[in-house]
Short mmCIF file of C-alpha atoms and ligand atoms in Angstrom, two decimals:
data_model
loop_
_atom_site.label_atom_id
_atom_site.label_comp_id
_atom_site.label_asym_id
_atom_site.label_seq_id
_atom_site.Cartn_x
_atom_site.Cartn_y
_atom_site.Cartn_z
CA PHE A 1 5.98 18.17 26.75
CA VAL A 2 9.31 19.43 28.08
CA ARG A 3 8.10 19.20 31.68
CA ALA A 4 7.03 15.59 31.14
CA LEU A 5 10.43 14.80 29.68
CA MET A 6 12.29 16.40 32.57
CA SER A 7 10.18 14.69 35.20
CA LYS A 8 11.06 11.36 33.63
CA GLY A 9 14.78 11.97 34.04
CA ARG A 10 17.49 12.76 31.55
CA LYS A 11 17.38 9.62 29.46
CA GLN A 12 14.04 10.44 27.80
CA VAL A 13 14.52 11.87 24.33
CA SER A 14 11.87 13.89 22.60
CA PRO A 15 11.29 13.45 18.83
CA PRO A 16 13.25 15.85 16.60
CA GLY A 17 11.46 18.54 14.64
CA PRO A 18 11.63 21.98 13.09
CA TRP A 19 12.26 25.15 15.04
CA SER A 20 8.97 26.87 15.94
CA PHE A 21 7.82 30.45 16.53
CA PRO A 22 6.39 31.52 19.90
CA ILE A 23 2.54 31.41 20.08
CA ILE A 24 1.91 30.25 16.51
CA GLY A 25 4.44 27.42 16.55
CA ASN A 26 4.84 25.86 13.08
CA LEU A 27 1.36 26.80 11.82
CA LEU A 28 2.68 29.12 9.11
CA GLN A 29 5.06 26.45 7.78
CA LEU A 30 2.29 23.93 7.03
CA GLY A 31 1.29 25.49 3.71
CA ASP A 32 -1.81 24.57 1.72
CA HIS A 33 -1.08 20.84 1.83
CA PRO A 34 0.30 19.88 5.28
CA TYR A 35 0.59 16.16 4.35
CA LEU A 36 3.08 17.14 1.60
CA THR A 37 4.96 19.49 3.94
CA PHE A 38 5.27 16.57 6.37
CA ILE A 39 6.69 14.37 3.58
CA GLU A 40 9.40 17.02 3.12
CA MET A 41 10.01 17.27 6.88
CA ARG A 42 10.28 13.48 7.09
CA LYS A 43 13.33 13.62 4.78
CA LYS A 44 15.11 15.65 7.46
CA TYR A 45 13.68 14.32 10.73
CA GLY A 46 12.62 10.73 9.98
CA ASP A 47 9.28 8.92 10.39
CA VAL A 48 8.42 10.43 13.77
CA PHE A 49 8.86 14.13 14.45
CA LEU A 50 7.47 16.84 16.65
CA ILE A 51 5.92 20.11 15.52
CA LYS A 52 4.05 22.77 17.42
CA LEU A 53 0.64 23.99 16.33
CA GLY A 54 0.13 27.16 18.27
CA MET A 55 1.37 26.18 21.71
CA VAL A 56 0.34 22.53 21.30
CA PRO A 57 3.00 19.88 20.62
CA VAL A 58 1.91 17.46 17.92
CA VAL A 59 3.71 14.23 17.01
CA VAL A 60 3.56 13.48 13.28
CA VAL A 61 3.82 9.82 12.30
CA ASN A 62 4.81 8.63 8.79
CA GLY A 63 5.98 5.32 7.29
CA MET A 64 3.98 2.07 7.31
CA GLU A 65 6.01 0.48 10.14
CA MET A 66 5.65 3.46 12.48
CA VAL A 67 1.96 3.83 11.60
CA LYS A 68 1.42 0.13 12.44
CA GLN A 69 3.29 0.63 15.70
CA VAL A 70 0.98 3.50 16.65
CA LEU A 71 -2.33 2.06 15.46
CA LEU A 72 -1.85 -1.66 16.07
CA LYS A 73 1.09 -2.73 18.28
CA ASP A 74 0.82 0.18 20.74
CA GLY A 75 -2.80 0.94 19.79
CA GLU A 76 -4.17 1.34 23.35
CA HIS A 77 -1.62 4.04 24.14
CA PHE A 78 -2.54 6.04 21.03
CA ALA A 79 -6.31 5.43 21.02
CA GLY A 80 -7.42 8.74 22.56
CA ARG A 81 -8.67 11.87 20.82
CA PRO A 82 -7.31 15.33 21.59
CA LYS A 83 -9.61 18.07 22.79
CA MET A 84 -10.48 19.87 19.54
CA HIS A 85 -12.68 22.95 19.41
CA THR A 86 -13.96 22.06 15.92
CA PHE A 87 -15.22 18.62 16.86
CA SER A 88 -16.80 19.59 20.17
CA PHE A 89 -20.05 20.57 18.41
CA LEU A 90 -20.96 17.17 16.93
CA ALA A 91 -23.73 15.58 19.01
CA GLU A 92 -23.19 18.40 21.52
CA GLY A 93 -19.98 16.81 22.75
CA LYS A 94 -21.41 13.28 23.19
CA SER A 95 -19.87 11.95 19.95
CA PHE A 96 -17.87 8.75 20.42
CA SER A 97 -15.81 9.43 17.27
CA PHE A 98 -14.45 12.70 18.63
CA SER A 99 -14.89 12.36 22.39
CA VAL A 100 -11.78 12.82 24.51
CA ASN A 101 -13.02 10.19 26.97
CA TYR A 102 -11.26 6.98 26.03
CA GLY A 103 -11.88 3.97 28.27
CA GLU A 104 -14.34 1.15 28.97
CA SER A 105 -17.45 3.28 28.35
CA TRP A 106 -16.03 4.40 25.00
CA LYS A 107 -15.36 0.77 24.01
CA LEU A 108 -18.95 -0.11 24.88
CA HIS A 109 -20.17 2.87 22.87
CA LYS A 110 -18.22 1.81 19.77
CA LYS A 111 -19.58 -1.74 20.15
CA ILE A 112 -23.16 -0.46 20.31
CA ALA A 113 -22.57 1.69 17.21
CA SER A 114 -20.97 -1.20 15.36
CA ASN A 115 -23.85 -3.58 16.21
CA ALA A 116 -26.49 -1.05 15.17
CA LEU A 117 -24.76 -0.37 11.85
CA ARG A 118 -24.15 -4.05 11.12
CA THR A 119 -27.68 -5.10 12.04
CA PHE A 120 -29.31 -2.54 9.80
CA SER A 121 -26.96 -2.73 6.83
CA LYS A 122 -27.23 -6.54 6.76
CA ALA A 123 -30.94 -6.68 7.65
CA GLU A 124 -33.22 -8.47 5.23
CA ALA A 125 -34.35 -6.42 2.25
CA LYS A 126 -38.02 -5.89 1.44
CA SER A 127 -37.43 -6.95 -2.15
CA SER A 128 -36.41 -10.56 -2.84
CA THR A 129 -33.97 -9.40 -5.57
CA CYS A 130 -31.68 -7.74 -3.01
CA SER A 131 -29.38 -9.51 -0.55
CA CYS A 132 -29.83 -6.96 2.25
CA LEU A 133 -31.36 -3.63 3.23
CA LEU A 134 -28.21 -1.62 2.46
CA GLU A 135 -28.09 -3.04 -1.07
CA GLU A 136 -31.75 -2.19 -1.56
CA HIS A 137 -31.24 1.42 -0.44
CA VAL A 138 -28.14 1.86 -2.61
CA ILE A 139 -29.91 0.48 -5.69
CA GLU A 140 -32.80 2.87 -5.18
CA GLU A 141 -30.46 5.84 -4.87
CA VAL A 142 -28.20 4.98 -7.81
CA SER A 143 -31.25 4.44 -10.03
CA GLU A 144 -32.38 7.94 -9.07
CA LEU A 145 -28.85 9.34 -9.59
CA VAL A 146 -28.65 7.89 -13.10
CA LYS A 147 -31.93 9.65 -13.95
CA VAL A 148 -30.72 12.93 -12.42
CA PHE A 149 -27.42 12.73 -14.39
CA ALA A 150 -29.26 12.09 -17.67
CA GLU A 151 -31.75 14.92 -17.00
CA LEU A 152 -29.03 17.40 -16.05
CA THR A 153 -27.11 16.59 -19.23
CA LEU A 154 -30.25 17.09 -21.33
CA LYS A 155 -31.11 20.35 -19.58
CA LYS A 156 -27.68 21.92 -19.18
CA GLY A 157 -25.35 20.09 -21.57
CA SER A 158 -22.87 19.57 -18.73
CA PHE A 159 -23.09 19.82 -14.95
CA ASP A 160 -21.15 19.58 -11.68
CA PRO A 161 -22.19 16.22 -10.14
CA ARG A 162 -21.24 17.10 -6.55
CA ASN A 163 -24.68 17.94 -5.12
CA ALA A 164 -26.46 15.08 -6.84
CA ILE A 165 -23.87 12.59 -5.53
CA THR A 166 -24.07 13.99 -2.00
CA CYS A 167 -27.89 13.79 -1.97
CA ALA A 168 -27.83 10.18 -3.21
CA VAL A 169 -25.25 9.07 -0.63
CA ALA A 170 -26.88 11.03 2.21
CA ASN A 171 -30.18 9.34 1.33
CA VAL A 172 -28.59 5.90 1.80
CA VAL A 173 -27.40 6.76 5.30
CA CYS A 174 -30.67 8.57 6.02
CA ALA A 175 -32.61 5.44 5.08
CA LEU A 176 -30.42 3.29 7.36
CA CYS A 177 -30.58 5.73 10.28
CA PHE A 178 -34.15 7.06 9.99
CA GLY A 179 -35.92 4.83 7.47
CA LYS A 180 -36.52 7.86 5.26
CA ARG A 181 -35.25 9.27 1.95
CA TYR A 182 -35.55 12.83 0.63
CA ASP A 183 -36.11 14.33 -2.77
CA HIS A 184 -32.97 15.85 -4.32
CA ASN A 185 -34.78 19.24 -4.28
CA ASP A 186 -35.94 19.11 -0.65
CA GLU A 187 -34.81 22.40 0.96
CA GLU A 188 -34.41 21.03 4.50
CA PHE A 189 -32.31 18.11 3.26
CA LEU A 190 -30.17 20.26 0.97
CA ARG A 191 -29.33 22.61 3.83
CA ILE A 192 -27.82 19.71 5.75
CA VAL A 193 -26.09 17.73 3.03
CA LYS A 194 -24.60 20.63 1.09
CA THR A 195 -21.59 20.66 3.37
CA ASN A 196 -19.63 23.72 2.47
CA ASP A 197 -15.92 23.89 1.76
CA ASP A 198 -15.33 26.12 4.79
CA LEU A 199 -16.49 23.29 7.03
CA LEU A 200 -14.17 20.78 5.36
CA LYS A 201 -11.24 23.16 5.67
CA ALA A 202 -12.06 23.92 9.29
CA SER A 203 -12.38 20.23 10.18
CA SER A 204 -8.90 19.42 8.89
CA ALA A 205 -5.85 18.62 10.96
CA ALA A 206 -4.26 22.02 11.64
CA ASN A 207 -7.18 24.44 11.92
CA PRO A 208 -5.74 27.40 13.91
CA ALA A 209 -8.92 27.59 16.06
CA ASP A 210 -8.12 24.14 17.44
CA PHE A 211 -4.66 25.14 18.55
CA ILE A 212 -4.76 28.86 19.38
CA PRO A 213 -7.75 29.36 21.70
CA CYS A 214 -8.24 33.11 21.05
CA PHE A 215 -8.85 32.36 17.33
CA ARG A 216 -12.18 30.78 18.33
CA TYR A 217 -13.62 34.19 19.06
CA LEU A 218 -12.78 35.72 15.68
CA PRO A 219 -15.76 36.23 13.34
CA LEU A 220 -14.19 34.24 10.46
CA ARG A 221 -16.07 31.78 8.21
CA ILE A 222 -13.47 29.07 8.69
CA ILE A 223 -13.79 29.36 12.46
CA ASN A 224 -17.60 29.51 12.66
CA ALA A 225 -18.55 27.09 9.87
CA PRO A 226 -18.31 23.93 12.05
CA ARG A 227 -20.52 25.38 14.79
CA GLU A 228 -23.22 26.44 12.32
CA PHE A 229 -23.07 23.16 10.41
CA TYR A 230 -23.11 20.88 13.45
CA GLN A 231 -25.92 22.88 15.06
CA ALA A 232 -28.07 22.42 11.94
CA LEU A 233 -27.11 18.72 11.75
CA ASN A 234 -27.88 18.15 15.44
CA GLU A 235 -31.31 19.82 15.05
CA PHE A 236 -32.12 17.76 11.93
CA ILE A 237 -31.21 14.54 13.75
CA ALA A 238 -33.00 15.56 16.97
CA LEU A 239 -36.28 15.98 15.03
CA HIS A 240 -35.99 12.46 13.64
CA VAL A 241 -35.12 11.03 17.05
CA GLN A 242 -38.11 12.78 18.63
CA ASP A 243 -40.39 11.37 15.97
CA HIS A 244 -38.96 7.88 16.53
CA LEU A 245 -39.42 8.10 20.28
CA THR A 246 -43.15 8.75 19.83
CA THR A 247 -43.73 6.07 17.19
CA TYR A 248 -41.32 3.38 18.50
CA ASP A 249 -42.70 -0.18 18.53
CA LYS A 250 -40.45 -2.82 20.10
CA ASP A 251 -41.85 -5.54 17.84
CA HIS A 252 -41.15 -3.61 14.66
CA MET A 253 -37.59 -2.28 14.41
CA ARG A 254 -37.44 0.11 11.46
CA ASP A 255 -33.91 1.47 11.46
CA ILE A 256 -30.76 2.31 13.43
CA THR A 257 -32.55 4.93 15.57
CA ASP A 258 -35.10 2.29 16.69
CA ALA A 259 -32.26 -0.14 17.43
CA LEU A 260 -30.62 2.48 19.67
CA ILE A 261 -33.90 3.21 21.47
CA ASN A 262 -34.21 -0.52 22.02
CA THR A 263 -30.69 -0.59 23.52
CA CYS A 264 -31.79 2.08 26.02
CA HIS A 265 -34.99 0.19 26.97
CA LYS A 266 -33.25 -3.16 27.37
CA LYS A 267 -30.42 -1.61 29.42
CA TYR A 268 -27.93 -3.26 27.03
CA ALA A 269 -25.55 -0.38 27.63
CA THR A 270 -24.43 -1.45 31.08
CA THR A 271 -21.60 -3.87 31.77
CA LYS A 272 -19.58 -4.56 34.92
CA THR A 273 -17.12 -1.81 34.06
CA ALA A 274 -19.06 0.67 31.93
CA THR A 275 -22.39 2.44 31.61
CA LEU A 276 -23.77 4.75 28.97
CA ASN A 277 -26.74 7.00 29.55
CA ASP A 278 -29.67 7.18 27.11
CA ASP A 279 -28.53 10.47 25.60
CA GLU A 280 -25.13 9.02 24.79
CA ILE A 281 -26.66 5.92 23.23
CA ILE A 282 -29.08 7.86 21.05
CA SER A 283 -26.33 10.30 20.01
CA THR A 284 -24.65 7.38 18.25
CA VAL A 285 -26.91 8.11 15.31
CA ASN A 286 -25.21 11.53 14.94
CA ASP A 287 -21.83 9.81 14.57
CA LEU A 288 -23.08 7.33 12.01
CA PHE A 289 -25.02 9.87 9.99
CA GLY A 290 -22.18 12.43 10.11
CA ALA A 291 -19.48 9.92 9.12
CA GLY A 292 -21.58 8.11 6.54
CA PHE A 293 -22.19 10.65 3.78
CA GLU A 294 -19.35 13.15 3.39
CA THR A 295 -16.70 10.42 3.12
CA VAL A 296 -18.51 8.24 0.60
CA SER A 297 -19.71 11.17 -1.51
CA THR A 298 -16.18 12.63 -1.61
CA CYS A 299 -14.93 9.26 -2.80
CA LEU A 300 -17.52 9.14 -5.59
CA TYR A 301 -16.84 12.75 -6.61
CA TRP A 302 -13.16 11.78 -7.05
CA SER A 303 -14.04 8.52 -8.79
CA PHE A 304 -16.13 10.25 -11.47
CA LEU A 305 -13.33 12.78 -12.01
CA TYR A 306 -10.78 10.00 -12.57
CA LEU A 307 -13.22 8.23 -14.91
CA ILE A 308 -13.59 11.25 -17.19
CA HIS A 309 -9.90 12.09 -16.90
CA TYR A 310 -8.91 8.56 -17.98
CA PRO A 311 -11.62 7.50 -20.49
CA GLU A 312 -9.62 4.37 -21.39
CA ILE A 313 -9.88 3.19 -17.76
CA GLN A 314 -13.64 3.88 -17.80
CA ALA A 315 -13.94 1.85 -21.01
CA LYS A 316 -12.07 -1.08 -19.40
CA ILE A 317 -14.44 -1.08 -16.41
CA GLN A 318 -17.43 -1.05 -18.77
CA GLU A 319 -15.92 -3.89 -20.77
CA GLU A 320 -15.49 -5.87 -17.54
CA ILE A 321 -19.09 -5.17 -16.47
CA ASP A 322 -20.52 -6.07 -19.90
CA GLY A 323 -18.40 -9.24 -20.15
CA ASN A 324 -19.05 -10.56 -16.63
CA ILE A 325 -22.49 -9.49 -15.61
CA GLY A 326 -23.99 -8.27 -18.88
CA LEU A 327 -27.36 -6.60 -18.52
CA LYS A 328 -28.11 -8.08 -15.09
CA PRO A 329 -28.29 -5.27 -12.50
CA PRO A 330 -25.05 -5.33 -10.42
CA ARG A 331 -25.12 -6.49 -6.81
CA PHE A 332 -22.61 -6.43 -3.90
CA GLU A 333 -21.73 -10.07 -4.58
CA ASP A 334 -20.46 -9.10 -8.04
CA ARG A 335 -17.41 -7.44 -6.48
CA LYS A 336 -15.50 -10.70 -6.81
CA MET A 337 -16.43 -10.93 -10.51
CA LEU A 338 -15.13 -7.42 -11.29
CA PRO A 339 -11.49 -7.29 -10.12
CA TYR A 340 -10.56 -4.39 -12.43
CA THR A 341 -13.41 -2.27 -11.02
CA GLU A 342 -12.22 -3.14 -7.49
CA ALA A 343 -8.65 -2.27 -8.50
CA PHE A 344 -9.87 1.10 -9.79
CA ILE A 345 -11.60 1.89 -6.48
CA ASN A 346 -8.50 0.99 -4.47
CA GLU A 347 -6.36 3.11 -6.78
CA VAL A 348 -8.72 6.08 -6.16
CA PHE A 349 -8.32 5.49 -2.39
CA ARG A 350 -4.53 5.37 -2.75
CA HIS A 351 -3.88 8.02 -5.38
CA ALA A 352 -6.36 10.66 -4.17
CA SER A 353 -5.81 9.78 -0.47
CA PHE A 354 -8.74 12.13 0.03
CA ILE A 355 -8.60 11.57 3.80
CA PRO A 356 -4.91 12.40 4.18
CA PHE A 357 -4.73 12.03 7.97
CA THR A 358 -6.79 9.88 10.30
CA ILE A 359 -8.90 11.89 12.73
CA PRO A 360 -6.23 13.17 15.17
CA HIS A 361 -5.27 10.67 17.89
CA CYS A 362 -3.99 11.37 21.39
CA THR A 363 -1.85 9.33 23.76
CA THR A 364 -3.73 7.78 26.68
CA ALA A 365 -0.53 7.15 28.72
CA ASP A 366 3.19 7.92 28.56
CA THR A 367 4.77 5.79 25.86
CA THR A 368 7.76 5.55 23.52
CA LEU A 369 7.84 5.57 19.75
CA ASN A 370 10.87 4.91 17.58
CA GLY A 371 12.98 5.38 20.71
CA TYR A 372 11.42 8.76 21.56
CA PHE A 373 9.45 9.51 24.68
CA ILE A 374 5.84 10.63 24.06
CA PRO A 375 3.99 11.87 27.16
CA ARG A 376 0.33 11.18 27.93
CA ASN A 377 -2.17 13.52 26.19
CA THR A 378 0.03 14.22 23.18
CA CYS A 379 -1.87 15.00 19.99
CA THR A 380 -0.76 12.68 17.17
CA PHE A 381 -1.26 13.08 13.40
CA ILE A 382 -1.02 9.95 11.27
CA ASN A 383 -0.02 10.76 7.70
CA MET A 384 -1.91 8.17 5.63
CA TYR A 385 -1.19 10.13 2.44
CA GLN A 386 2.54 9.54 2.93
CA VAL A 387 2.05 5.76 3.29
CA ASN A 388 -0.10 5.71 0.13
CA HIS A 389 2.65 7.48 -1.83
CA ASP A 390 5.68 5.80 -0.28
CA GLU A 391 8.14 4.77 -3.00
CA THR A 392 9.29 1.79 -0.95
CA ILE A 393 5.77 0.32 -1.21
CA TRP A 394 4.48 1.65 -4.56
CA ASP A 395 6.19 1.71 -7.97
CA ASN A 396 5.83 5.19 -9.42
CA PRO A 397 3.33 6.33 -6.74
CA SER A 398 2.20 9.44 -8.62
CA LEU A 399 0.99 7.33 -11.57
CA PHE A 400 -2.74 6.48 -11.54
CA SER A 401 -2.77 2.79 -12.46
CA PRO A 402 -5.49 0.35 -11.30
CA GLU A 403 -3.40 -2.42 -12.91
CA ARG A 404 -0.93 -2.26 -10.03
CA PHE A 405 -3.49 -4.14 -7.90
CA LEU A 406 -3.90 -7.05 -10.33
CA ASN A 407 -1.66 -10.11 -10.58
CA GLU A 408 -0.68 -11.81 -13.87
CA ASN A 409 -4.02 -13.72 -13.92
CA GLY A 410 -5.99 -10.49 -13.61
CA GLU A 411 -6.95 -11.28 -9.99
CA LEU A 412 -6.97 -8.71 -7.20
CA ASN A 413 -3.71 -8.70 -5.21
CA LYS A 414 -5.27 -8.66 -1.73
CA SER A 415 -2.01 -8.17 0.16
CA LEU A 416 -1.32 -4.99 -1.84
CA VAL A 417 -4.90 -3.78 -1.29
CA ASP A 418 -4.26 -4.14 2.47
CA LYS A 419 -1.39 -1.65 2.16
CA VAL A 420 -3.73 1.15 1.08
CA LEU A 421 -4.41 3.26 4.15
CA ILE A 422 -7.70 5.18 4.00
CA PHE A 423 -9.91 3.73 6.76
CA GLY A 424 -7.25 3.79 9.50
CA MET A 425 -6.36 0.60 11.46
CA GLY A 426 -6.80 -0.88 14.91
CA ILE A 427 -8.95 0.34 17.80
CA ARG A 428 -10.01 3.61 16.11
CA LYS A 429 -10.52 2.10 12.67
CA CYS A 430 -13.46 3.33 10.61
CA LEU A 431 -16.70 1.56 11.53
CA GLY A 432 -18.11 1.88 8.06
CA GLU A 433 -15.41 0.26 5.88
CA ASP A 434 -17.56 -2.68 4.70
CA VAL A 435 -20.57 -0.43 4.13
CA ALA A 436 -18.42 2.10 2.23
CA ARG A 437 -16.64 -0.47 0.03
CA ASN A 438 -19.94 -2.10 -0.95
CA GLU A 439 -21.64 1.22 -1.52
CA VAL A 440 -18.88 2.77 -3.64
CA PHE A 441 -18.66 -0.39 -5.74
CA LEU A 442 -22.39 -0.49 -6.48
CA PHE A 443 -22.59 3.23 -7.30
CA ILE A 444 -19.73 2.94 -9.79
CA ALA A 445 -20.82 -0.37 -11.33
CA MET A 446 -24.46 0.71 -11.77
CA VAL A 447 -23.64 4.17 -13.13
CA LEU A 448 -21.08 2.83 -15.61
CA GLN A 449 -23.33 0.00 -16.72
CA GLN A 450 -25.90 2.55 -17.82
CA LEU A 451 -23.98 5.74 -18.61
CA LYS A 452 -20.82 6.82 -20.36
CA LEU A 453 -19.34 9.78 -18.51
CA ASN A 454 -17.46 12.37 -20.54
CA LYS A 455 -15.54 15.49 -19.74
CA CYS A 456 -16.60 18.65 -21.51
CA PRO A 457 -14.70 19.15 -24.76
CA ARG A 458 -11.69 21.44 -24.25
CA ALA A 459 -12.11 21.47 -20.42
CA GLU A 460 -8.90 21.15 -18.42
CA LEU A 461 -9.28 18.77 -15.47
CA ASP A 462 -7.30 19.35 -12.29
CA LEU A 463 -6.52 16.50 -9.91
CA THR A 464 -5.09 18.76 -7.18
CA PRO A 465 -7.20 18.46 -4.01
CA THR A 466 -8.46 21.24 -1.78
CA TYR A 467 -7.13 20.48 1.69
CA GLY A 468 -9.58 19.46 4.42
CA LEU A 469 -10.56 16.55 6.68
CA ALA A 470 -11.99 14.97 3.51
CA MET A 471 -10.26 16.59 0.53
CA LYS A 472 -12.46 17.43 -2.45
CA PRO A 473 -11.26 17.94 -6.01
CA LYS A 474 -11.77 21.38 -7.53
CA PRO A 475 -15.32 21.70 -8.98
CA TYR A 476 -15.63 20.10 -12.42
CA GLN A 477 -18.33 19.42 -15.01
CA LEU A 478 -19.27 16.21 -16.78
CA GLN A 479 -21.70 14.95 -19.40
CA ALA A 480 -23.62 11.69 -19.03
CA GLU A 481 -24.51 9.75 -22.18
CA PRO A 482 -26.84 6.71 -22.00
CA ARG A 483 -25.07 3.49 -23.09
CA SER A 484 -26.88 1.30 -25.56
CA THR A 485 -25.62 -1.83 -23.73
CA GLY A 486 -26.64 -0.54 -20.27
CA SER A 487 -29.41 -2.23 -18.32
CA ALA A 488 -32.53 -0.18 -17.83
CA SER A 489 -33.18 -1.18 -14.21
C1 HEM B 501 -13.60 6.89 11.43
C2 HEM B 501 -12.39 6.79 6.71
C3 HEM B 501 -17.03 5.81 5.54
C4 HEM B 501 -18.15 5.59 10.25
C5 HEM B 501 -12.91 6.97 10.24
C6 HEM B 501 -11.51 7.32 10.15
C7 HEM B 501 -11.17 7.29 8.82
C8 HEM B 501 -12.35 6.92 8.08
C9 HEM B 501 -9.79 7.59 8.24
C10 HEM B 501 -10.61 7.71 11.32
C11 HEM B 501 -9.76 6.56 11.79
C12 HEM B 501 -8.81 6.99 12.91
O1 HEM B 501 -9.05 8.01 13.54
O2 HEM B 501 -7.81 6.31 13.11
C13 HEM B 501 -13.56 6.55 5.98
C14 HEM B 501 -13.63 6.50 4.53
C15 HEM B 501 -14.93 6.24 4.20
C16 HEM B 501 -15.68 6.11 5.44
C17 HEM B 501 -12.45 6.70 3.59
C18 HEM B 501 -15.57 6.08 2.83
C19 HEM B 501 -14.95 5.90 1.70
C20 HEM B 501 -17.72 5.62 6.71
C21 HEM B 501 -19.10 5.20 6.81
C22 HEM B 501 -19.43 5.16 8.13
C23 HEM B 501 -18.23 5.54 8.87
C24 HEM B 501 -20.00 4.88 5.60
C25 HEM B 501 -20.71 4.78 8.81
C26 HEM B 501 -21.88 4.75 8.30
C27 HEM B 501 -17.02 5.97 10.96
C28 HEM B 501 -17.00 6.14 12.41
C29 HEM B 501 -15.68 6.51 12.75
C30 HEM B 501 -14.93 6.56 11.50
C31 HEM B 501 -18.18 5.96 13.35
C32 HEM B 501 -15.13 6.82 14.14
C33 HEM B 501 -14.39 5.62 14.70
C34 HEM B 501 -13.71 5.91 16.03
O3 HEM B 501 -13.54 7.05 16.42
O4 HEM B 501 -13.34 4.93 16.71
N1 HEM B 501 -13.40 6.72 8.96
N2 HEM B 501 -14.80 6.33 6.49
N3 HEM B 501 -17.22 5.79 7.98
N4 HEM B 501 -15.77 6.22 10.45
FE1 HEM B 501 -15.28 6.18 8.49
#
């Protein structure tokens, strides 16, 4: 960093930041919740500051204007990914979400992924009562989840919903990617979807193994969890891909994996400026599968916690469902009829900010930000949590209040919704935002139409997250009571 500054002459100014220790840099100062530490640092150094993680300089970006500058206005210059040990295992390094190779081939890769996801989420459903294949899969999984919740309550009195939610959500993405769903008790499936907390911690911004190379060789859970998890995930996906390669029929596309095989056969992945090989194309399914279940299931795990923590908010959502769609099974198109439910989901995104940082970015060329010089290849953290709790945007940001998103007529305030930052923005924006918003809505609407969720009497609920790439709440228990007004579908 310093060398780059000097070679550019004396006028270049580096961002300010805290004093750092040799070798470990500022790692020890980050604490259990780095996004909060950065909010404190921002008070002293401003929206853009420089820290050192190990020996690696990292620019931290806060504040909506600076975040827009980085992700939108100067998006090309910040669209790279840093070389991270933790992420190198996904798809054996061919992942387009984490790959350090940013350029024309990467753009083509993201386009292929986006087309495959769009085609199969919007594809025609088998049943005439569903608008598309994604809706059909979600309905099947929520119906199963409602049964599992009711059974677990009967059997155990109360239960932790985490595994059941993860299985349901993983089944949706499994159906899209491989045309297959698994039983909630299937051992092979459980091994993959029961992502452990060590993995989530290790995959966060600021894992020492990503910044101090010798840490990679230590036999610690937090260091080795990603390798073990991604190896198992890669093997699970490879088996499905192998099966698809032998049964592929060009006239009968079954799922995303078939669509990717088709892309290879038709040589769609070659343009004047870019080419992708077959392995890279097929590996796209690893990215979609990997990104598609942990995020959505974390969101639902938080949502159910907020619903039992604020029973009056749950009752309002149920009142809205009963009043507007009655006993008819909810569908994606009902989102516009249920503004309070939509407001609740956006408030969960904002308040929990369960993905506090985007995946780390990296500069693709020398650039300037807020008047500071940022050399090429600089790792950049974007603090979405800070934007979602910024007092200049949100009244009383620590208050959980879905009402903040509704105008005086009870309609959703779309311009305020756009200020919630959870899917990123610009070139590196999440590919699955539409899928995720539809999916989360239908899970919540269907569950609440049929069940009343309660906390256990006398239980204390804790809304403090455990830090990670996707932050989970602490484990909690709930009870599910069938509603007399709920539809039986
Ligand atoms: C990337 C959030 C669901 C696919 C991302 C990023 C965020 C994010 C913050 C990183 C953006 C950046 O680095 O600037 C979420 C949230 C979800 C969700 C909050 C659910 C509530 C999904 C789903 C899929 C998906 C369902 C696909 C099935 C991806 C992919 C990327 C990505 C492929 C990598 C994009 C890239 O590197 O250019 N997501 N996501 N996500 N997401 Fe999601």
